[in-house]
């Protein structure tokens, strides 16, 4: 009985950390909003935000509430990363690239529930 109770409590604790988070994300290129989407994130899983022109964006929840935002810019053969904490719908995680060829802004926030 004790072993079963411990197993149930352990599985509940593990599943509570693997809860999906709904994120609102957008990609702007040269100040034009080209993609606005919602994605579901789970801890330690890379989730594709989307593709716009030569840009592919991903978000990964590394641990509870700490995210990595990644953008791959194919024509520049470049990857850009930012990392931050999203705990409330007021928090934002963004990354930007400015060059002669592109002005890229990607931002994600927790969706309101």
Coordinates of N, CA and C in Angstrom, one line a residue:
X1 N 0.8 -1.2 0.0 CA 0.0 0.0 0.0 C 0.9 1.3 0.0
X2 N 1.9 1.3 0.8 CA 2.8 2.4 0.9 C 3.5 2.7 -0.5
X3 N 3.9 1.6 -1.1 CA 4.6 1.7 -2.4 C 3.7 2.2 -3.4
X4 N 2.4 1.8 -3.4 CA 1.4 2.3 -4.4 C 1.2 3.7 -4.2
X5 N 1.0 4.2 -3.0 CA 0.8 5.6 -2.7 C 1.9 6.4 -3.1
X6 N 3.1 6.0 -2.8 CA 4.3 6.7 -3.2 C 4.4 6.8 -4.7
X7 N 4.1 5.7 -5.4 CA 4.1 5.7 -6.9 C 3.1 6.7 -7.5
X8 N 1.9 6.7 -6.9 CA 0.9 7.6 -7.4 C 1.3 9.1 -7.1
X9 N 1.8 9.4 -6.0 CA 2.3 10.7 -5.7 C 3.4 11.2 -6.6
X10 N 4.3 10.3 -6.8 CA 5.5 10.6 -7.7 C 5.0 10.9 -9.1
X11 N 4.1 10.1 -9.6 CA 3.6 10.3 -11.0 C 2.8 11.6 -11.1
X12 N 2.0 11.9 -10.0 CA 1.3 13.2 -10.0 C 2.3 14.4 -10.0
X13 N 3.4 14.3 -9.2 CA 4.4 15.3 -9.2 C 5.1 15.5 -10.5
X14 N 5.4 14.4 -11.2 CA 6.1 14.5 -12.5 C 5.1 15.1 -13.5
X15 N 3.9 14.6 -13.5 CA 3.0 15.1 -14.5 C 2.6 16.6 -14.3
X16 N 2.7 17.1 -13.1 CA 2.4 18.5 -12.9 C 3.5 19.4 -13.5
X17 N 4.7 18.9 -13.6 CA 5.8 19.7 -14.2 C 5.8 19.6 -15.7
X18 N 5.1 18.6 -16.3 CA 5.0 18.5 -17.7 C 3.7 19.1 -18.3
X19 N 3.1 20.0 -17.6 CA 1.9 20.7 -18.0 C 2.2 21.5 -19.3
X20 N 1.3 21.5 -20.2 CA 1.5 22.3 -21.4 C 1.2 23.7 -21.1
X21 N 1.9 24.6 -21.7 CA 1.7 26.1 -21.6 C 1.3 26.6 -23.0
X22 N 0.3 27.4 -23.0 CA -0.1 28.0 -24.3 C 0.6 29.3 -24.4
X23 N 1.3 29.5 -25.6 CA 2.0 30.7 -25.8 C 1.5 31.4 -27.0
X24 N 1.4 32.8 -26.9 CA 1.1 33.6 -28.1 C 2.4 34.1 -28.7
X25 N 2.7 33.8 -29.9 CA 3.9 34.2 -30.6 C 3.7 35.0 -31.8
X26 N 4.6 35.9 -32.2 CA 4.5 36.6 -33.5 C 5.9 36.8 -34.0
X27 N 5.9 36.9 -35.4 CA 7.1 37.1 -36.1 C 6.8 38.3 -37.0
X28 N 7.7 39.3 -36.9 CA 7.6 40.5 -37.7 C 9.0 40.6 -38.5
X29 N 8.8 40.9 -39.8 CA 10.0 41.1 -40.7 C 9.9 42.4 -41.3
X30 N 10.9 43.2 -41.2 CA 10.9 44.6 -41.7 C 9.7 45.4 -41.3
X31 N 9.4 45.2 -40.0 CA 8.2 45.9 -39.4 C 6.9 45.4 -39.9
X32 N 6.8 44.4 -40.7 CA 5.5 43.8 -41.1 C 5.2 42.6 -40.3
X33 N 4.0 42.6 -39.6 CA 3.6 41.4 -38.9 C 3.2 40.3 -39.8
X34 N 4.0 39.3 -39.9 CA 3.8 38.2 -40.9 C 3.2 37.0 -40.3
X35 N 3.4 36.7 -39.0 CA 2.8 35.5 -38.4 C 2.4 35.8 -37.0
X36 N 1.2 35.4 -36.7 CA 0.7 35.5 -35.3 C 0.1 34.2 -35.0
X37 N 0.6 33.4 -34.0 CA 0.1 32.1 -33.7 C 0.1 31.7 -32.3
X38 N -0.6 30.7 -31.9 CA -0.5 30.1 -30.6 C 0.2 28.7 -30.7
X39 N 1.1 28.4 -29.8 CA 1.7 27.1 -29.7 C 1.6 26.5 -28.3
X40 N 1.6 25.2 -28.2 CA 1.6 24.5 -26.9 C 3.0 24.1 -26.6
X41 N 3.5 24.4 -25.5 CA 4.9 24.1 -25.1 C 4.8 23.0 -24.0
X42 N 5.8 22.1 -24.0 CA 6.0 21.2 -22.9 C 7.5 21.2 -22.5
X43 N 7.8 20.9 -21.3 CA 9.2 21.0 -20.8 C 10.0 20.1 -21.7
X44 N 11.2 20.7 -22.1 CA 12.2 20.0 -22.8 C 11.8 19.5 -24.2
X45 N 10.8 20.1 -24.8 CA 10.4 19.8 -26.2 C 10.5 21.0 -27.0
X46 N 11.2 20.9 -28.1 CA 11.3 22.0 -29.1 C 10.1 22.1 -29.9
X47 N 9.4 23.3 -29.9 CA 8.2 23.4 -30.6 C 8.4 24.5 -31.7
X48 N 7.9 24.2 -32.9 CA 8.1 25.1 -34.0 C 7.0 26.2 -33.9
X49 N 7.4 27.4 -34.0 CA 6.5 28.5 -34.0 C 6.0 28.7 -35.4
X50 N 6.9 28.7 -36.4 CA 6.5 28.8 -37.8 C 7.6 29.2 -38.7
X51 N 7.3 29.2 -40.0 CA 8.2 29.6 -41.0 C 7.7 30.9 -41.7
X52 N 8.6 31.9 -41.8 CA 8.2 33.1 -42.6 C 9.4 33.4 -43.4
X53 N 9.2 33.5 -44.8 CA 10.3 33.7 -45.7 C 11.4 32.8 -45.4
X54 N 12.6 33.3 -45.1 CA 13.7 32.4 -44.8 C 14.0 32.2 -43.4
X55 N 13.0 32.5 -42.5 CA 13.1 32.4 -41.1 C 12.3 31.3 -40.5
X56 N 12.9 30.5 -39.7 CA 12.2 29.4 -39.0 C 12.4 29.7 -37.5
X57 N 11.3 29.7 -36.7 CA 11.4 30.0 -35.3 C 10.9 28.9 -34.4
X58 N 11.5 28.7 -33.3 CA 11.2 27.6 -32.4 C 11.2 28.2 -30.9
X59 N 10.5 27.5 -30.0 CA 10.6 27.8 -28.6 C 10.7 26.5 -27.8
X60 N 11.5 26.5 -26.8 CA 11.7 25.3 -26.0 C 11.6 25.7 -24.5
X61 N 10.8 25.0 -23.7 CA 10.7 25.3 -22.3 C 11.8 24.3 -21.7
X62 N 12.9 24.9 -21.2 CA 14.0 24.2 -20.6 C 13.6 23.5 -19.3
X63 N 13.2 24.4 -18.4 CA 12.6 23.9 -17.1 C 11.4 24.8 -16.9
X64 N 10.7 24.5 -15.8 CA 9.4 25.2 -15.5 C 9.5 26.7 -15.6
X65 N 9.0 27.2 -16.7 CA 8.9 28.7 -16.8 C 10.1 29.3 -17.5
X66 N 11.2 28.6 -17.8 CA 12.3 29.2 -18.4 C 12.4 28.7 -19.9
X67 N 12.4 29.6 -20.8 CA 12.2 29.3 -22.2 C 13.4 29.8 -23.0
X68 N 13.7 29.1 -24.1 CA 14.7 29.5 -25.1 C 13.9 29.7 -26.4
X69 N 14.1 30.9 -27.0 CA 13.6 31.3 -28.3 C 14.7 31.2 -29.3
X70 N 14.4 30.5 -30.4 CA 15.5 30.3 -31.4 C 14.9 30.7 -32.8
X71 N 15.8 31.4 -33.5 CA 15.4 31.7 -34.9 C 16.6 31.3 -35.8
X72 N 16.2 30.6 -36.9 CA 17.2 30.2 -37.9 C 16.9 31.0 -39.2
X73 N 17.9 31.8 -39.6 CA 17.7 32.6 -40.8 C 18.6 32.0 -41.9
X74 N 17.9 31.3 -42.8 CA 18.6 30.4 -43.8 C 19.5 31.2 -44.7
X75 N 19.0 32.3 -45.3 CA 19.8 33.1 -46.3 C 21.0 33.7 -45.6
X76 N 21.0 33.9 -44.3 CA 22.2 34.5 -43.7 C 23.0 33.4 -43.0
X77 N 22.6 32.1 -43.1 CA 23.2 31.0 -42.4 C 23.5 31.4 -40.9
X78 N 22.5 31.8 -40.2 CA 22.6 32.3 -38.9 C 21.5 31.8 -38.0
X79 N 21.9 31.5 -36.7 CA 20.9 31.2 -35.7 C 21.0 32.2 -34.6
X80 N 19.9 32.6 -34.0 CA 19.8 33.6 -33.0 C 19.0 33.0 -31.8
X81 N 19.5 33.2 -30.6 CA 18.9 32.6 -29.4 C 18.6 33.7 -28.4
X82 N 17.6 33.6 -27.6 CA 17.4 34.4 -26.4 C 16.7 33.4 -25.4
X83 N 16.9 33.8 -24.1 CA 16.4 32.9 -23.0 C 15.8 33.8 -22.0
X84 N 14.7 33.4 -21.4 CA 14.1 34.2 -20.3 C 13.0 33.4 -19.6
X85 N 12.4 34.0 -18.7 CA 11.4 33.4 -17.8 C 10.0 34.0 -18.2
X86 N 9.1 33.1 -18.4 CA 7.7 33.5 -18.6 C 6.9 32.9 -17.5
X87 N 6.4 33.7 -16.5 CA 5.6 33.2 -15.4 C 4.2 33.8 -15.4
X88 N 4.0 35.0 -16.0 CA 2.7 35.6 -16.1 C 2.4 36.1 -17.5
X89 N 1.2 36.4 -17.8 CA 0.8 36.9 -19.2 C 1.5 38.2 -19.5
X90 N 2.0 38.9 -18.5 CA 2.7 40.2 -18.7 C 4.1 40.0 -19.1
X91 N 4.7 38.8 -18.9 CA 6.1 38.6 -19.3 C 6.2 38.4 -20.8
X92 N 7.3 38.8 -21.4 CA 7.6 38.7 -22.8 C 9.0 38.1 -23.0
X93 N 9.1 37.3 -24.0 CA 10.5 36.8 -24.4 C 10.6 37.2 -25.9
X94 N 11.7 37.9 -26.2 CA 11.8 38.3 -27.6 C 13.2 38.2 -28.0
X95 N 13.4 38.2 -29.3 CA 14.7 38.3 -29.9 C 14.6 39.1 -31.2
X96 N 15.6 39.9 -31.5 CA 15.6 40.8 -32.6 C 17.0 40.7 -33.4
X97 N 16.9 40.8 -34.7 CA 18.1 40.9 -35.5 C 17.9 42.1 -36.5
X98 N 19.0 42.8 -36.6 CA 19.0 43.9 -37.5 C 20.2 43.8 -38.4
X99 N 20.0 43.8 -39.7 CA 21.1 43.9 -40.6 C 20.7 44.7 -41.8
X100 N 21.6 44.8 -42.8 CA 21.2 45.5 -44.0 C 20.1 44.8 -44.8
X101 N 20.0 43.5 -44.6 CA 19.0 42.7 -45.3 C 17.7 42.4 -44.6
X102 N 17.7 42.5 -43.3 CA 16.5 42.1 -42.6 C 16.4 42.8 -41.2
X103 N 15.2 43.1 -40.8 CA 14.9 43.5 -39.4 C 13.9 42.5 -39.0
X104 N 14.3 41.6 -38.0 CA 13.5 40.5 -37.6 C 13.2 40.7 -36.1
X105 N 11.9 40.5 -35.7 CA 11.5 40.6 -34.4 C 10.6 39.3 -34.1
X106 N 10.9 38.6 -33.1 CA 10.1 37.4 -32.7 C 9.8 37.6 -31.2
X107 N 8.5 37.5 -30.8 CA 8.1 37.6 -29.4 C 7.1 36.6 -29.0
X108 N 7.2 36.1 -27.8 CA 6.3 35.1 -27.3 C 5.9 35.5 -25.9
X109 N 4.7 35.2 -25.5 CA 4.2 35.5 -24.1 C 3.2 34.4 -23.8
X110 N 2.9 34.2 -22.5 CA 1.9 33.2 -22.0 C 0.6 33.7 -22.4
X111 N -0.3 32.9 -22.9 CA -1.6 33.2 -23.3 C -2.5 33.4 -22.0
X112 N -3.4 34.3 -22.0 CA -4.3 34.4 -20.9 C -5.3 33.2 -20.8
X113 N -5.5 32.7 -19.7 CA -6.4 31.5 -19.5 C -7.8 32.0 -19.0

